[in-house]
Structures are given as structure tokens and as C-alpha cells.
């Protein structure tokens, strides 16, 4: 069949460019140590930054939630799927980040991907003149949201405040959205949020902050990037995910109550999907408790110590460790094939590190993406450091 042949040829091309992606089936719970095909591996590739994904208390809370609320929510939020647990979670999330917003309210989503689609399309709904200013290293979900919105999209170069200022000054639109990751997912660096917010306030623009990698890990209380930078503004639209540091699943948006009401009324990724199982929302209440408390603080301190250890220990000449103070520690290699070989060699030694290639990153910037977790020990990180240092020299 012609159509199948076409697909096969396209797959063949990916293969030839070393761009085929494969999945490995994990037999154990997510954690720093996993088992794949009967092999024990040290995983340096998950987003479980605080090691909560398999936490005893959260597992118990999930069981308790299932006993209290059953399994499925049975409907979308606007029909009958909005449960007491979802409502309690929203209130708790306002306590988490509300200090940085004005008249705050929160809204939960099934995934961060959907939350981003919802924000970008919802805030520009029916407004073809809206201008979206999108940071060049943004996550795919923000890019897709911008595409779906049918608004005007301009991409500004990474962290280029001057370029953004010019674009904002030239905009005649009444609806302006600046959208950015707070922690860039493939680079690990932080967006200059205070400066971005100042520009947004000056030009009457929303600042949409995707804090997928900051929520839980940044700030003394784990409240995320807004706490880290100590920001507060009515222009902020905050998105945090709950499947990374929080260890569960889902996402939320927190913003001025009028923004949230707009999303409820207009955002199709909120309206036209089944609400998550309420038991997940119930489990998340425990996760948030841990994040904010002494245990969260200790886990963030452990994570920071491991980041410092990696920074200190890597001795790279050809490859380049990108500057990052977060759990995301990329090592730039460049070539796709060399990146894959490095990833395979580490895997042979029982070290599972993510290999990132285009289109996730720009051509010629393939990299190893090491992610650290508070669940790792410093001995485990030392093992990784030694392996990467030795590998670069071969
Ligand atoms: C993971 C991620 C998302 C998507 O969140 P999910 O809950 O996994 O759908 C959005 N933005 C960024 C920057 C991410 O890293």
C-alpha cells in the first residue's frame, strides 16, 4: 500500500539521521534505581526531582483517595466530574502560590501540556489581533498552544530582553502575551523573570510562566519560580505541573480570578476532557504537604548538594556542561550519533541518561540530559561523574 510505504520511508529517513526514538519498559516504580529487562540501572533521566514519585505517604494517600472517591471522575469538570478533592486541591494550590498574585485563584488540569494549550488559546480566544511573544526555547506545549490560538506569534531569542522590548513596543494589540518556561527543560537555566515581568507591566502584557521544572524545587518553601525571584503582580499567569517534583500527575494554572474564570468559560483543553481521578487530587494534597514541610526542604537541600557535586566533578574538554543551578544538567555534545553512542556507553555501565536530539533541541546541539534527584546518593552521582569524565576521553 502506498500510504504505508510512505510512512516506512519516513521512518527509514529518521533511522538514517540517528533520530529514531525508542522506549524502554521499566519494571519497577519510578525512582533513582530502576530495573529494565532484568537489569538494575541508576536513572539520571526522570523528572522526579525530589524522589516523591514512589513515596510511601503519597501512595497511602492515593489508596485512601480511591477508597473515598472511587476511580473515575465520570465526566468533565463542567458537567459532573468536579469533585471535592479537586476543589480542595485548588484551594491548597492558591495557598502555595497566591502570595505572588493578585486576587488569586487556581484551576487544575489533566496535564501540563493541556494547561499550556488552555492558557495560550484561552487568553487569546476570539481575538485574532492578539500578539503572542514566545521565548525561543519554550516547551512544545507552549509552541503548540500558540499555533492553535491563530493569534500572531513572534519568537524572541533566548533570554533576549532587548529584542522582546522592541517587539512589545511595536505591538498595537490590546492583548499581549509573553510566554516563557521558568526553567528551560533542555538547558536547565532560568528565565530572567524579574526583567520579563517589568517589561510586561510596562507594556500591559500578560507574563505566562511555565514552571514545570521549578514548582517544588525552587524557593525556600518549594513554591517555585515566583517564590525564588520574590515576584508579585496582577500580570502573572502561573502554570505548575504536578507530575515532576510533586511526584504525581496533572498541572494547574494560578492567576487573577478573572483569568481563571475566563479559562473555565473558554479554554477547550479544560472544558472538553474528563476530569482526572479525584484520588489523584487527594494524593496531591499529601504531596504538597511534603513539598512545603521539613522533608521537602531537606530534599531540596540534597538536590542542591548533588548539583554542586556534579558542577565540581565534571572535567570536560570537548563536551560542554551547560551552566545550570537546577536539577537539569545538560552536557552538550552536538552530533546526533556521538550523543547516542555516549548514551549507549553509559547505559552499558548501568547509568541511564537521557539523550536529546532534534527536534527537541536545535540541530547540532544534541546533548546528554542528566537529571538529578534528591533520591540519589552522592556516591551514585560520583559514579556518574567518573563515567562521563572517562567517556569523553575515549
Ligand atoms: C513536562 C513539561 C510540560 C508538560 O507537562 P505534563 O504534565 O508532562 O504534560 C510543560 N512544560 C514544560 C516546560 C515541561 O517540561
Coordinates of C-alpha atoms and ligand atoms in Angstrom, one line a residue:
X1 CA 0.0 0.0 0.0
X2 CA 1.3 3.4 -1.0
X3 CA 0.4 5.1 2.2
X4 CA 2.2 2.5 4.3
X5 CA 5.3 2.7 2.1
X6 CA 5.4 6.5 2.5
X7 CA 5.3 6.1 6.3
X8 CA 8.0 3.4 6.2
X9 CA 10.2 5.6 4.1
X10 CA 9.8 8.5 6.5
X11 CA 10.8 6.2 9.4
X12 CA 13.8 5.0 7.4
X13 CA 14.9 8.6 7.0
X14 CA 14.7 9.1 10.7
X15 CA 16.8 6.0 11.3
X16 CA 19.5 7.2 8.9
X17 CA 19.7 10.5 10.7
X18 CA 20.0 8.8 14.1
X19 CA 16.7 10.3 15.1
X20 CA 14.7 7.2 15.9
X21 CA 13.3 7.3 19.4
X22 CA 12.8 4.1 21.4
X23 CA 11.1 3.3 24.6
X24 CA 12.4 1.2 27.4
X25 CA 9.9 -0.7 29.6
X26 CA 10.6 -0.1 33.3
X27 CA 9.5 -2.9 35.6
X28 CA 9.9 -1.0 38.9
X29 CA 8.4 2.2 40.3
X30 CA 9.9 5.4 39.2
X31 CA 13.0 6.3 41.3
X32 CA 16.7 6.7 41.2
X33 CA 17.2 2.9 40.9
X34 CA 15.1 1.1 38.4
X35 CA 15.0 -2.2 36.6
X36 CA 14.7 -2.7 32.8
X37 CA 14.8 -6.1 31.2
X38 CA 16.1 -7.6 34.5
X39 CA 19.0 -5.1 34.7
X40 CA 19.4 -2.7 37.6
X41 CA 20.1 0.8 36.5
X42 CA 20.8 4.1 38.1
X43 CA 18.3 6.5 36.4
X44 CA 19.5 10.1 35.7
X45 CA 16.7 10.9 33.4
X46 CA 13.4 11.3 35.3
X47 CA 11.7 14.5 36.3
X48 CA 11.1 13.1 39.8
X49 CA 13.4 15.7 41.2
X50 CA 12.6 15.2 44.8
X51 CA 12.1 11.5 44.7
X52 CA 8.5 11.6 45.6
X53 CA 7.0 9.5 42.8
X54 CA 7.2 6.4 44.9
X55 CA 6.8 8.0 48.4
X56 CA 5.1 5.8 51.0
X57 CA 2.9 8.6 52.3
X58 CA 1.7 9.6 48.8
X59 CA 1.0 6.0 47.9
X60 CA -1.1 5.6 51.0
X61 CA -2.9 8.8 50.2
X62 CA -3.7 7.5 46.7
X63 CA -5.2 4.4 48.2
X64 CA -7.2 6.4 50.7
X65 CA -8.4 8.6 47.9
X66 CA -9.6 5.7 45.8
X67 CA -11.4 4.3 48.9
X68 CA -13.1 7.7 49.4
X69 CA -13.8 8.8 45.9
X70 CA -13.6 5.7 43.7
X71 CA -11.6 5.6 40.5
X72 CA -13.0 7.6 37.6
X73 CA -14.4 11.1 37.8
X74 CA -17.0 10.1 35.2
X75 CA -17.3 13.4 33.4
X76 CA -15.6 16.7 32.6
X77 CA -15.3 19.4 35.3
X78 CA -18.2 21.5 33.9
X79 CA -20.7 18.5 33.8
X80 CA -20.3 16.5 37.0
X81 CA -16.6 15.5 37.2
X82 CA -15.5 18.3 39.5
X83 CA -15.1 16.6 42.9
X84 CA -14.5 17.8 46.5
X85 CA -10.9 16.6 46.1
X86 CA -10.3 18.7 43.1
X87 CA -11.8 21.7 44.9
X88 CA -9.6 21.2 47.9
X89 CA -6.6 20.8 45.7
X90 CA -7.3 24.1 44.0
X91 CA -7.6 25.9 47.4
X92 CA -4.4 24.4 48.6
X93 CA -2.6 25.5 45.4
X94 CA -3.7 29.0 46.0
X95 CA -2.1 28.9 49.4
X96 CA 1.1 27.7 47.6
X97 CA 1.5 30.5 45.0
X98 CA -1.3 33.0 45.8
X99 CA 1.1 35.3 47.6
X100 CA 2.7 36.2 44.3
X101 CA -0.6 37.0 42.5
X102 CA -3.4 39.5 42.9
X103 CA -7.0 38.1 43.7
X104 CA -5.6 34.6 43.1
X105 CA -7.5 31.5 42.1
X106 CA -6.2 28.2 40.8
X107 CA -7.5 25.6 38.3
X108 CA -6.3 22.1 37.9
X109 CA -5.7 20.3 34.6
X110 CA -5.1 16.7 33.5
X111 CA -1.6 17.5 32.2
X112 CA 0.8 20.5 31.8
X113 CA 0.5 20.1 28.1
X114 CA -3.2 20.7 28.2
X115 CA -2.8 23.6 30.8
X116 CA -0.4 25.4 28.4
X117 CA -2.8 24.9 25.4
X118 CA -5.6 26.2 27.6
X119 CA -3.7 29.3 28.8
X120 CA -2.5 30.4 25.4
X121 CA -5.7 29.7 23.5
X122 CA -8.0 30.8 26.3
X123 CA -6.4 34.2 26.8
X124 CA -6.5 34.9 23.1
X125 CA -9.8 33.3 22.3
X126 CA -11.7 35.1 19.6
X127 CA -9.0 37.7 19.4
X128 CA -7.2 37.3 16.1
X129 CA -5.3 40.5 16.7
X130 CA -3.7 39.2 19.9
X131 CA 0.1 39.2 19.9
X132 CA 2.0 36.3 21.4
X133 CA 5.7 36.7 22.2
X134 CA 7.2 33.3 22.7
X135 CA 10.7 32.6 24.0
X136 CA 12.7 30.5 21.5
X137 CA 13.5 27.6 23.9
X138 CA 9.9 27.2 25.1
X139 CA 8.4 23.8 25.7
X140 CA 6.5 22.2 22.8
X141 CA 3.2 22.6 24.6
X142 CA 3.5 26.4 24.6
X143 CA 4.5 26.4 21.0
X144 CA 1.5 24.2 20.1
X145 CA -0.8 26.5 22.2
X146 CA 0.4 29.5 20.2
X147 CA -0.1 27.6 16.9
X148 CA -3.6 26.6 17.9
X149 CA -4.5 30.1 19.0
X150 CA -4.3 31.5 15.5
X151 CA -3.0 34.7 17.1
X152 CA 0.1 36.5 15.8
X153 CA 3.1 34.7 17.1
X154 CA 6.6 36.2 17.4
X155 CA 9.5 34.3 18.7
X156 CA 12.1 36.2 20.6
X157 CA 15.7 34.8 21.0
X158 CA 16.6 33.0 24.2
X159 CA 16.6 35.5 27.2
X160 CA 16.9 38.4 24.8
X161 CA 15.2 41.2 26.8
X162 CA 16.1 43.9 24.3
X163 CA 14.5 42.0 21.3
X164 CA 11.4 41.4 23.4
X165 CA 11.2 45.1 24.5
X166 CA 11.3 46.1 20.8
X167 CA 8.6 43.6 19.8
X168 CA 6.4 44.8 22.7
X169 CA 6.9 48.4 21.9
X170 CA 5.9 47.8 18.3
X171 CA 2.7 45.9 19.2
X172 CA -0.6 47.6 18.7
X173 CA -2.6 44.8 20.0
X174 CA -4.8 45.1 23.1
X175 CA -4.0 41.5 24.1
X176 CA -0.3 40.8 24.6
X177 CA 1.0 37.5 26.0
X178 CA 4.7 36.9 26.8
X179 CA 5.1 33.2 27.3
X180 CA 8.2 31.5 28.8
X181 CA 9.5 28.5 30.6
X182 CA 10.9 29.5 34.0
X183 CA 13.4 26.7 34.0
X184 CA 14.3 25.7 30.4
X185 CA 13.6 22.0 30.1
X186 CA 16.6 21.0 27.9
X187 CA 19.0 23.7 29.1
X188 CA 18.3 23.9 32.8
X189 CA 18.8 27.7 33.0
X190 CA 16.4 30.2 34.5
X191 CA 14.5 32.8 32.5
X192 CA 15.1 36.4 33.7
X193 CA 11.6 36.6 35.2
X194 CA 12.0 39.9 37.1
X195 CA 13.1 41.7 34.0
X196 CA 10.4 40.0 31.9
X197 CA 7.8 40.9 34.4
X198 CA 8.9 44.6 34.4
X199 CA 8.6 44.7 30.6
X200 CA 5.2 43.1 30.7
X201 CA 4.0 45.6 33.3
X202 CA 5.4 48.5 31.3
X203 CA 3.6 47.3 28.1
X204 CA 0.4 46.0 29.6
X205 CA 1.2 42.3 28.7
X206 CA 0.5 39.1 30.5
X207 CA 3.5 37.1 31.6
X208 CA 2.7 33.4 31.3
X209 CA 5.3 31.4 33.3
X210 CA 5.6 27.7 32.7
X211 CA 7.1 26.5 36.0
X212 CA 7.1 22.8 35.1
X213 CA 10.6 22.3 36.5
X214 CA 10.5 25.0 39.2
X215 CA 7.4 24.0 41.1
X216 CA 8.5 22.1 44.2
X217 CA 12.2 22.6 43.6
X218 CA 12.7 26.4 43.6
X219 CA 12.1 28.7 46.6
X220 CA 12.6 28.0 50.3
X221 CA 9.2 26.5 50.6
X222 CA 9.2 24.8 47.2
X223 CA 6.6 27.2 45.9
X224 CA 8.5 27.6 42.7
X225 CA 10.0 30.3 40.5
X226 CA 7.8 33.2 41.7
X227 CA 9.0 32.5 45.3
X228 CA 12.6 32.1 44.1
X229 CA 12.5 35.6 42.5
X230 CA 10.1 37.1 45.0
X231 CA 7.7 38.4 42.4
X232 CA 4.1 39.6 42.7
X233 CA 2.0 41.1 40.0
X234 CA -1.5 41.0 38.6
X235 CA 0.1 40.4 35.1
X236 CA 1.3 36.9 36.1
X237 CA -0.3 33.8 34.8
X238 CA 1.4 30.9 36.5
X239 CA 1.4 27.2 35.4
X240 CA 2.9 24.5 37.5
X241 CA 3.0 20.8 36.8
X242 CA 2.3 18.1 39.4
X243 CA 3.9 15.1 37.7
X244 CA 7.5 16.2 38.1
X245 CA 8.8 17.3 41.5
X246 CA 5.3 16.8 43.0
X247 CA 5.6 13.1 42.0
X248 CA 2.0 12.5 40.9
X249 CA 0.3 13.8 37.8
X250 CA -1.5 16.8 36.4
X251 CA -1.0 20.5 36.4
X252 CA -2.6 23.8 37.5
X253 CA -2.9 27.4 36.5
X254 CA -2.9 30.1 39.1
X255 CA -3.7 33.7 38.3
X256 CA -6.2 36.5 38.9
X257 CA -9.7 35.1 39.4
X258 CA -10.9 36.8 36.2
X259 CA -8.2 34.9 34.2
X260 CA -9.2 31.7 35.8
X261 CA -12.9 32.3 35.1
X262 CA -12.0 33.1 31.5
X263 CA -10.2 29.7 31.2
X264 CA -13.2 27.9 32.7
X265 CA -15.5 29.5 30.2
X266 CA -13.3 29.4 27.1
X267 CA -10.4 27.1 27.3
X268 CA -11.2 24.0 25.3
X269 CA -8.5 21.7 26.9
X270 CA -10.2 22.4 30.2
X271 CA -13.8 22.1 29.0
X272 CA -13.7 19.1 26.7
X273 CA -12.0 16.4 28.7
X274 CA -12.7 14.1 31.5
X275 CA -11.6 15.4 34.9
X276 CA -8.7 13.4 36.4
X277 CA -9.5 10.8 39.0
X278 CA -10.3 12.6 42.3
X279 CA -8.0 10.2 44.1
X280 CA -5.0 11.8 42.3
X281 CA -6.1 15.2 43.6
X282 CA -6.4 13.7 47.1
X283 CA -2.9 12.2 46.8
X284 CA -1.6 15.6 45.7
X285 CA -2.7 17.1 49.0
X286 CA -0.2 14.9 50.7
X287 CA 2.4 15.6 48.1
X288 CA 2.0 19.4 48.6
X289 CA 2.2 18.9 52.4
X290 CA 5.6 17.1 51.9
X291 CA 6.9 19.7 49.5
X292 CA 6.2 22.6 51.8
X293 CA 7.4 20.9 55.0
X294 CA 10.7 19.9 56.5
X295 CA 11.0 16.9 54.3
X296 CA 10.7 19.0 51.2
X297 CA 13.2 21.4 52.5
X298 CA 15.7 18.6 53.2
X299 CA 15.1 17.1 49.8
X300 CA 15.7 20.4 48.1
X301 CA 19.0 20.8 50.0
X302 CA 20.1 17.3 49.0
X303 CA 19.3 18.1 45.4
X304 CA 21.3 21.3 45.6
X305 CA 24.3 19.4 47.1
X306 CA 24.2 17.0 44.2
X307 CA 24.1 19.8 41.6
X308 CA 27.1 21.3 43.3
X309 CA 28.9 18.0 43.3
X310 CA 28.3 17.5 39.6
X311 CA 29.4 21.0 38.8
X312 CA 32.6 20.4 40.8
X313 CA 33.4 17.0 39.5
X314 CA 32.9 17.1 35.7
X315 CA 36.1 17.8 33.8
X316 CA 35.0 18.3 30.2
X317 CA 37.1 19.5 27.3
X318 CA 35.3 18.7 24.1
X319 CA 31.8 18.4 25.5
X320 CA 30.3 21.3 27.4
X321 CA 28.3 21.3 30.6
X322 CA 25.6 24.0 30.2
X323 CA 25.5 26.4 33.1
X324 CA 22.6 25.4 35.3
X325 CA 21.8 25.5 39.0
X326 CA 18.7 23.3 38.6
X327 CA 18.2 19.6 38.6
X328 CA 18.5 19.7 34.8
X329 CA 22.2 19.3 33.9
X330 CA 22.7 19.1 30.2
X331 CA 26.0 18.1 28.6
X332 CA 26.3 19.5 25.1
X333 CA 27.8 17.1 22.6
X334 CA 26.5 18.4 19.2
X335 CA 26.4 15.4 16.9
X336 CA 23.4 13.1 17.0
X337 CA 25.4 9.9 16.5
X338 CA 28.0 10.8 19.1
X339 CA 25.3 11.7 21.6
X340 CA 23.6 8.3 21.0
X341 CA 26.9 6.5 21.4
X342 CA 27.6 8.3 24.7
X343 CA 24.2 7.5 25.9
X344 CA 24.6 3.8 25.0
X345 CA 28.0 3.6 26.6
X346 CA 26.7 5.0 29.9
X347 CA 23.7 2.6 29.7
X348 CA 26.1 -0.3 29.3
X349 CA 27.6 0.7 32.6
X350 CA 24.2 0.8 34.2
X351 CA 23.8 4.6 34.0
X352 CA 20.6 5.7 32.3
X353 CA 20.9 9.3 31.0
X354 CA 18.5 10.9 28.5
X355 CA 19.8 11.6 25.0
X356 CA 18.2 14.6 23.5
X357 CA 18.2 15.3 19.8
X358 CA 16.3 17.5 17.3
X359 CA 13.5 18.4 17.0
X360 CA 13.5 18.7 20.8
X361 CA 16.7 20.8 20.6
X362 CA 18.1 22.8 17.6
X363 CA 20.1 20.8 15.0
X364 CA 23.8 20.5 16.0
X365 CA 23.0 20.8 19.7
X366 CA 22.3 17.2 20.7
X367 CA 23.1 16.5 24.3
X368 CA 23.0 14.2 27.3
X369 CA 20.4 15.5 29.7
X370 CA 21.3 14.5 33.2
X371 CA 18.6 15.0 35.7
X372 CA 19.4 14.8 39.4
X373 CA 17.0 13.8 42.1
X374 CA 17.1 14.1 45.9
X375 CA 16.7 10.3 45.8
X376 CA 20.3 9.9 44.5
X377 CA 23.1 9.5 46.9
X378 CA 26.4 11.4 46.5
X379 CA 28.1 8.0 45.8
X380 CA 25.8 7.4 42.9
X381 CA 26.4 10.9 41.5
X382 CA 30.2 10.3 41.9
X383 CA 29.8 7.2 39.8
X384 CA 28.1 9.1 37.0
X385 CA 30.7 11.9 37.1
X386 CA 33.6 9.3 36.8
X387 CA 31.8 7.6 33.9
X388 CA 31.2 10.8 31.9
X389 CA 34.7 12.1 32.5
X390 CA 36.2 8.8 31.3
X391 CA 33.8 8.6 28.3
X392 CA 34.7 12.0 26.9
X393 CA 38.3 10.9 26.6
X394 CA 37.6 7.8 24.6
Ligands
LIG1 C1 6.8 18.5 31.2 C2 6.6 19.9 30.7 C3 5.3 20.3 30.4 C4 4.1 19.3 30.2 O1 3.7 18.9 31.5 P1 3.0 17.4 31.5 O2 2.3 17.5 32.8 O3 4.1 16.4 31.5 O4 2.1 17.4 30.4 C5 5.1 21.6 30.1 N1 6.1 22.5 30.1 C6 7.4 22.1 30.4 C7 8.4 23.1 30.4 C8 7.6 20.8 30.7 O5 8.9 20.4 31.0

